[in-house]
Amino acid sequence: MLPSTKTVLLCAFSLLVAGFSTAPAPARIAPNDNRHPAGTLKNGVLTITLEARQGEWRPESDQGRAISVAAWGEPGKELSTPGPLIRVPAGTEVRATLRNTLDKPLSVIGFGKTRGLSDSVLVPAHGSRDVKFSATTPGTYYYAARSGSQIFDLRLENDMALVGAIVVDPPSAPPPTNERVFVLSWWFTIDSTSPNGLGRATMAINGLSWPHTERLDMVQNDSVRWRVINLTEIEHPMHLHGFYFRVDGKGDGVRDTVYTAAQRRLGVTERVLPFQTMQLTWAPTRPGNWIYHCHFSDHIDHASSLDTERGVFQQGNTAHHDSDRPHQMFGLVMGIRVAPKGPQVASTETPRAIRLFVRDKPNVYGKKTGYAFVLGGTPEEKDRAAMPVPGPALVLERGKRVAITVINQSKDRAAVHWHGIELESYPDGVPGWSGQGKELLPAIGPGDSITVRFTPPRAGTFMYHSHFNESQQIASGLYGPIIVVEPGQTYDPERDRVFFVGTAGWTDNVIVGPFAEHLLNGQRQPKPVQLKAGTPYRFRMFNLADGGPTRITLMTGKDTVRWRAVAKDGAALPAGQATVQPANLTFDPGEIYDFELTPKAGEIALSFGPPPFPPGPPPANLKIPPNLPPPPPIKTLKITVK
Ligand SMILES: [Cu+2]
């Protein structure tokens, strides 16, 4: 789904090897909300039998389109994806019988001594295998399988639903009632003749794809704990609207590292890498509707819908099941409904009025439309040809209410998300969802406008961006920085620099490209910058470049410049993490970092672009197809320090 080099290779490989057909089977593959442990736990031993069988998975509800895949189930019970939840207290011995009813042998990971990707057991076709391990360390783990005996990370499409969660709780403590386990999975076919390169694709959370994912009902102020397990071959920057979460730990299926208090940090977007697990804690302190979603646009747009024909969305097909109008999201999105509790205080403050225009213009990026935000009261407002990218920095004051009127001068519908700001639900920016009960935020039609109000409670770095047709609107310029200053302070753009990474339009074919090139502050080749030696600067780094991670490095000659990390997603880093470190940042769309640096006289090369392909030769069985287009180029901004 992502045009990173690695993904392209993976997808191309799947295309080459996915040459077998599977007969449709009637067995239903149910979603699994991971709330009910499977197997029989007795005297410190969990006994479980897992059968891999062919079935039909409908990630878009039972009325949606079916895909024929293999899945796990206990004997005599329904198949599910994710498979049955294995959840035991530490100290339990897990004895599992793995049965393979399929015509191909299965490599199963998760049940070896070390678990994780590298420790697999082979279960022959129509055979079974007894495995056991001791669940010694509390944490989040997983199991998965693929046909054949080759390396694990290149699964065939028939294997992609053969995934499941393993959770080890502390001994003698029951699982917390406020905790949930979310497995991210996917399925796709490649079609070299389709416009986007895909046949069909879906992305699922606990086996369901938005708008059919579970609605999480919460009560205001009641904290929750989430375990997120990424069982796809690519990373996902998972973003929470309206609230910070605390990242409490990460794991790789072998080891789950629970962070110490000093290692924890706040964020609104956190990368979860392929076959990585993460643990989050947060509290919905404001009522209303919210979402938790992947910040890769094509993981939440029609590319992740099964209602497509050769990659093109077919709205008529949604007649069979709930469509998601008007927010037009699919795939990796979770809806959260927070019921109010206690007195709700409405602001009576007179807000500062801001007007923000949304514009489009044809043929800005080749034949693709460009989009831009323009601030009211500036010369650009009257100059209808002005298309500044990124949009103007909105400099707000902590605790000072604003009323922002968004005026849509474009031909598309518009919606604006104030990313990272802790605000009320209605202004949050997801049309048809933000708000409460029947009072939901509408999309802004062409020629229409809407006013939203909020009070930023925290000084720091945030951003605003489109939350409608994001894969086109964000990719083509509809974003800008928000800088919230402490009361009485001013923003000094000389010492306080915005570096906003975006793309020059969207990528049509996510498999073979050509891939949109990266822009820095809206420029393909950014103009040289001059800084003063010995002067402290703040660099605010924003990423909305879709399609994969972006790497930024600052080099003086062969030496990496050092900077001090200050904040992540607008929240100040704890003292132990606010350290001086090499200026080498890899981040995903939806992430924001602040750094401080006091440069010495000389030249600094700031490079930006996709991270280099992992070093070393590709695996022996990875057939690299010829004539793949190159990834987007790495570019350099020249900084002269005098
Ligand atoms: Cu994603």
CSV table of C-alpha atoms and ligand atoms in Angstrom, one decimal, residues 2 184 203 234-238 293-296 298-300 332, ligand 1:
chain,number,residue,atom,x,y,z
A,2,LEU,CA,2.9,2.2,0.4
A,184,LEU,CA,-3.6,-4.3,12.9
A,203,MET,CA,-6.7,-2.8,6.4
A,234,ILE,CA,4.8,-2.1,6.9
A,235,GLU,CA,4.8,0.5,9.7
A,236,HIS,CA,1.8,2.6,10.7
A,237,PRO,CA,1.9,6.0,12.3
A,238,MET,CA,-1.0,5.7,14.6
A,293,HIS,CA,-6.2,6.2,12.9
A,294,CYS,CA,-3.2,5.6,10.8
A,295,HIS,CA,-1.7,8.8,9.4
A,296,PHE,CA,-0.8,7.3,6.0
A,298,ASP,CA,-3.9,5.6,1.7
A,299,HIS,CA,-4.4,3.5,4.8
A,300,ILE,CA,-7.6,5.4,5.5
A,332,LEU,CA,-7.2,1.7,9.8
B,1,CU,CU,-1.0,2.7,8.1
